[in-house]
């Protein structure tokens, strides 16, 4: 019924292009019993369509905007309302970890509590869905069934918590109000703020190659909005063979990047004219495949930077294997 967060993240990224389904997610982590100096016991990261928009931890003790348009939001009156809600959730989460440790008969040691909550919204159909999942020491502990609006647990130790939370009808009504209305309104508000802050940005297109025997990568980055098409021409004709289209990935500044890899020998693209065509609503960019257009690892670090960004994106997804979300339509 559920899929691991890595699969969920990849599907969410696909939906940025495929169906315009937007996501607004907060991942809260609390580590009990850790004694590493300077390492926060509590941290929280919020993302919009897979892009980090704010950050909090117990060392800095305040909400930090991570996008320029979020910094503008921090000066608005609604920022106080937003931070107060986040603080209430944090206080609830701090209580949760103590109760969960009791359920597992644990009074000391290093233990990790995580909660992933938020909503998604389709701007074409208007359909929205909420989700609220709790994990403990890397395993599912309890989650809120949004259809029945009751808590469900997959483990024996979660039964008492499930019964207690399901009996709190007032709290369930507040959560229902939040996930069906307030969360979606925040999502829409941030989408509007992001659009106003980013407007339209054209792609920067580069041809990259690790070595002379490696495939050539057509890399488009820095564009907004996310819809983009990357194709290849061979001698002026469409060429859809020997190519691999990469996933759409978010950049730290709210823009996007995407790649298309051409798998042809160097002798072939020297004899024929290959052109990478990047189509975006800001315009069309064509890059002719020539040696003087290629940025290799000897002259640029762009390839390394791209690989490192993708690596950390995947690692982050694997760090939270407990977090699951039902993606069935």
PDB file of N, CA and C in Angstrom, residues 164-198:
ATOM      1  N   UNK A 164      -5.575   6.094  22.282  1.00  0.00           N
ATOM      2  CA  UNK A 164      -5.626   7.389  22.971  1.00  0.00           C
ATOM      3  C   UNK A 164      -5.876   8.522  21.983  1.00  0.00           C
ATOM      4  N   UNK A 165      -5.146   8.530  20.875  1.00  0.00           N
ATOM      5  CA  UNK A 165      -5.294   9.607  19.894  1.00  0.00           C
ATOM      6  C   UNK A 165      -6.648   9.534  19.193  1.00  0.00           C
ATOM      7  N   UNK A 166      -7.141   8.332  18.935  1.00  0.00           N
ATOM      8  CA  UNK A 166      -8.442   8.197  18.272  1.00  0.00           C
ATOM      9  C   UNK A 166      -9.600   8.624  19.177  1.00  0.00           C
ATOM     10  N   UNK A 167      -9.393   8.577  20.481  1.00  0.00           N
ATOM     11  CA  UNK A 167     -10.432   9.005  21.421  1.00  0.00           C
ATOM     12  C   UNK A 167     -10.465  10.517  21.606  1.00  0.00           C
ATOM     13  N   UNK A 168      -9.444  11.193  21.136  1.00  0.00           N
ATOM     14  CA  UNK A 168      -9.398  12.657  21.249  1.00  0.00           C
ATOM     15  C   UNK A 168     -10.068  13.260  20.016  1.00  0.00           C
ATOM     16  N   UNK A 169     -11.402  13.296  20.042  1.00  0.00           N
ATOM     17  CA  UNK A 169     -12.156  13.748  18.872  1.00  0.00           C
ATOM     18  C   UNK A 169     -11.904  15.216  18.555  1.00  0.00           C
ATOM     19  N   UNK A 170     -11.696  16.021  19.579  1.00  0.00           N
ATOM     20  CA  UNK A 170     -11.449  17.450  19.350  1.00  0.00           C
ATOM     21  C   UNK A 170     -10.162  17.657  18.553  1.00  0.00           C
ATOM     22  N   UNK A 171      -9.105  16.923  18.939  1.00  0.00           N
ATOM     23  CA  UNK A 171      -7.839  17.038  18.221  1.00  0.00           C
ATOM     24  C   UNK A 171      -7.966  16.520  16.794  1.00  0.00           C
ATOM     25  N   UNK A 172      -8.707  15.445  16.603  1.00  0.00           N
ATOM     26  CA  UNK A 172      -8.908  14.910  15.258  1.00  0.00           C
ATOM     27  C   UNK A 172      -9.636  15.911  14.364  1.00  0.00           C
ATOM     28  N   UNK A 173     -10.600  16.631  14.928  1.00  0.00           N
ATOM     29  CA  UNK A 173     -11.314  17.642  14.150  1.00  0.00           C
ATOM     30  C   UNK A 173     -10.386  18.784  13.751  1.00  0.00           C
ATOM     31  N   UNK A 174      -9.491  19.177  14.666  1.00  0.00           N
ATOM     32  CA  UNK A 174      -8.520  20.228  14.352  1.00  0.00           C
ATOM     33  C   UNK A 174      -7.580  19.777  13.237  1.00  0.00           C
ATOM     34  N   UNK A 175      -7.143  18.510  13.301  1.00  0.00           N
ATOM     35  CA  UNK A 175      -6.266  17.976  12.261  1.00  0.00           C
ATOM     36  C   UNK A 175      -7.000  17.894  10.925  1.00  0.00           C
ATOM     37  N   UNK A 176      -8.250  17.496  10.962  1.00  0.00           N
ATOM     38  CA  UNK A 176      -9.053  17.417   9.739  1.00  0.00           C
ATOM     39  C   UNK A 176      -9.160  18.795   9.090  1.00  0.00           C
ATOM     40  N   UNK A 177      -9.414  19.805   9.911  1.00  0.00           N
ATOM     41  CA  UNK A 177      -9.492  21.178   9.415  1.00  0.00           C
ATOM     42  C   UNK A 177      -8.166  21.605   8.792  1.00  0.00           C
ATOM     43  N   UNK A 178      -7.064  21.235   9.451  1.00  0.00           N
ATOM     44  CA  UNK A 178      -5.753  21.645   8.943  1.00  0.00           C
ATOM     45  C   UNK A 178      -5.432  20.961   7.620  1.00  0.00           C
ATOM     46  N   UNK A 179      -5.542  19.644   7.575  1.00  0.00           N
ATOM     47  CA  UNK A 179      -5.103  18.917   6.381  1.00  0.00           C
ATOM     48  C   UNK A 179      -6.027  19.109   5.184  1.00  0.00           C
ATOM     49  N   UNK A 180      -7.310  19.343   5.428  1.00  0.00           N
ATOM     50  CA  UNK A 180      -8.236  19.511   4.309  1.00  0.00           C
ATOM     51  C   UNK A 180      -8.326  20.954   3.826  1.00  0.00           C
ATOM     52  N   UNK A 181      -7.987  21.911   4.681  1.00  0.00           N
ATOM     53  CA  UNK A 181      -8.155  23.313   4.291  1.00  0.00           C
ATOM     54  C   UNK A 181      -6.894  24.156   4.519  1.00  0.00           C
ATOM     55  N   UNK A 182      -6.466  24.259   5.776  1.00  0.00           N
ATOM     56  CA  UNK A 182      -5.378  25.182   6.098  1.00  0.00           C
ATOM     57  C   UNK A 182      -4.071  24.818   5.409  1.00  0.00           C
ATOM     58  N   UNK A 183      -3.724  23.538   5.405  1.00  0.00           N
ATOM     59  CA  UNK A 183      -2.476  23.109   4.763  1.00  0.00           C
ATOM     60  C   UNK A 183      -2.487  23.446   3.280  1.00  0.00           C
ATOM     61  N   UNK A 184      -3.618  23.193   2.627  1.00  0.00           N
ATOM     62  CA  UNK A 184      -3.730  23.481   1.191  1.00  0.00           C
ATOM     63  C   UNK A 184      -3.652  24.982   0.939  1.00  0.00           C
ATOM     64  N   UNK A 185      -4.237  25.784   1.839  1.00  0.00           N
ATOM     65  CA  UNK A 185      -4.166  27.237   1.688  1.00  0.00           C
ATOM     66  C   UNK A 185      -2.738  27.737   1.839  1.00  0.00           C
ATOM     67  N   UNK A 186      -1.993  27.164   2.783  1.00  0.00           N
ATOM     68  CA  UNK A 186      -0.579  27.527   2.911  1.00  0.00           C
ATOM     69  C   UNK A 186       0.192  27.138   1.649  1.00  0.00           C
ATOM     70  N   UNK A 187      -0.087  25.943   1.128  1.00  0.00           N
ATOM     71  CA  UNK A 187       0.579  25.483  -0.095  1.00  0.00           C
ATOM     72  C   UNK A 187       0.327  26.467  -1.236  1.00  0.00           C
ATOM     73  N   UNK A 188      -0.929  26.853  -1.428  1.00  0.00           N
ATOM     74  CA  UNK A 188      -1.267  27.793  -2.502  1.00  0.00           C
ATOM     75  C   UNK A 188      -0.601  29.147  -2.274  1.00  0.00           C
ATOM     76  N   UNK A 189      -0.577  29.573  -1.024  1.00  0.00           N
ATOM     77  CA  UNK A 189       0.032  30.864  -0.693  1.00  0.00           C
ATOM     78  C   UNK A 189       1.516  30.871  -1.050  1.00  0.00           C
ATOM     79  N   UNK A 190       2.207  29.781  -0.705  1.00  0.00           N
ATOM     80  CA  UNK A 190       3.638  29.707  -1.002  1.00  0.00           C
ATOM     81  C   UNK A 190       3.899  29.560  -2.498  1.00  0.00           C
ATOM     82  N   UNK A 191       3.018  28.861  -3.207  1.00  0.00           N
ATOM     83  CA  UNK A 191       3.167  28.777  -4.662  1.00  0.00           C
ATOM     84  C   UNK A 191       3.070  30.161  -5.292  1.00  0.00           C
ATOM     85  N   UNK A 192       2.115  30.959  -4.813  1.00  0.00           N
ATOM     86  CA  UNK A 192       1.955  32.320  -5.325  1.00  0.00           C
ATOM     87  C   UNK A 192       3.169  33.173  -4.992  1.00  0.00           C
ATOM     88  N   UNK A 193       3.666  33.047  -3.758  1.00  0.00           N
ATOM     89  CA  UNK A 193       4.847  33.812  -3.340  1.00  0.00           C
ATOM     90  C   UNK A 193       6.072  33.423  -4.156  1.00  0.00           C
ATOM     91  N   UNK A 194       6.223  32.122  -4.398  1.00  0.00           N
ATOM     92  CA  UNK A 194       7.369  31.656  -5.184  1.00  0.00           C
ATOM     93  C   UNK A 194       7.292  32.166  -6.615  1.00  0.00           C
ATOM     94  N   UNK A 195       6.106  32.096  -7.193  1.00  0.00           N
ATOM     95  CA  UNK A 195       5.940  32.555  -8.569  1.00  0.00           C
ATOM     96  C   UNK A 195       6.262  34.036  -8.693  1.00  0.00           C
ATOM     97  N   UNK A 196       5.797  34.831  -7.716  1.00  0.00           N
ATOM     98  CA  UNK A 196       6.073  36.267  -7.747  1.00  0.00           C
ATOM     99  C   UNK A 196       7.555  36.546  -7.561  1.00  0.00           C
ATOM    100  N   UNK A 197       8.220  35.705  -6.748  1.00  0.00           N
ATOM    101  CA  UNK A 197       9.640  35.920  -6.487  1.00  0.00           C
ATOM    102  C   UNK A 197      10.541  35.471  -7.619  1.00  0.00           C
ATOM    103  N   UNK A 198      10.138  34.391  -8.309  1.00  0.00           N
ATOM    104  CA  UNK A 198      10.985  33.837  -9.367  1.00  0.00           C
ATOM    105  C   UNK A 198      10.600  34.339 -10.752  1.00  0.00           C
TER     106      UNK A 198
END
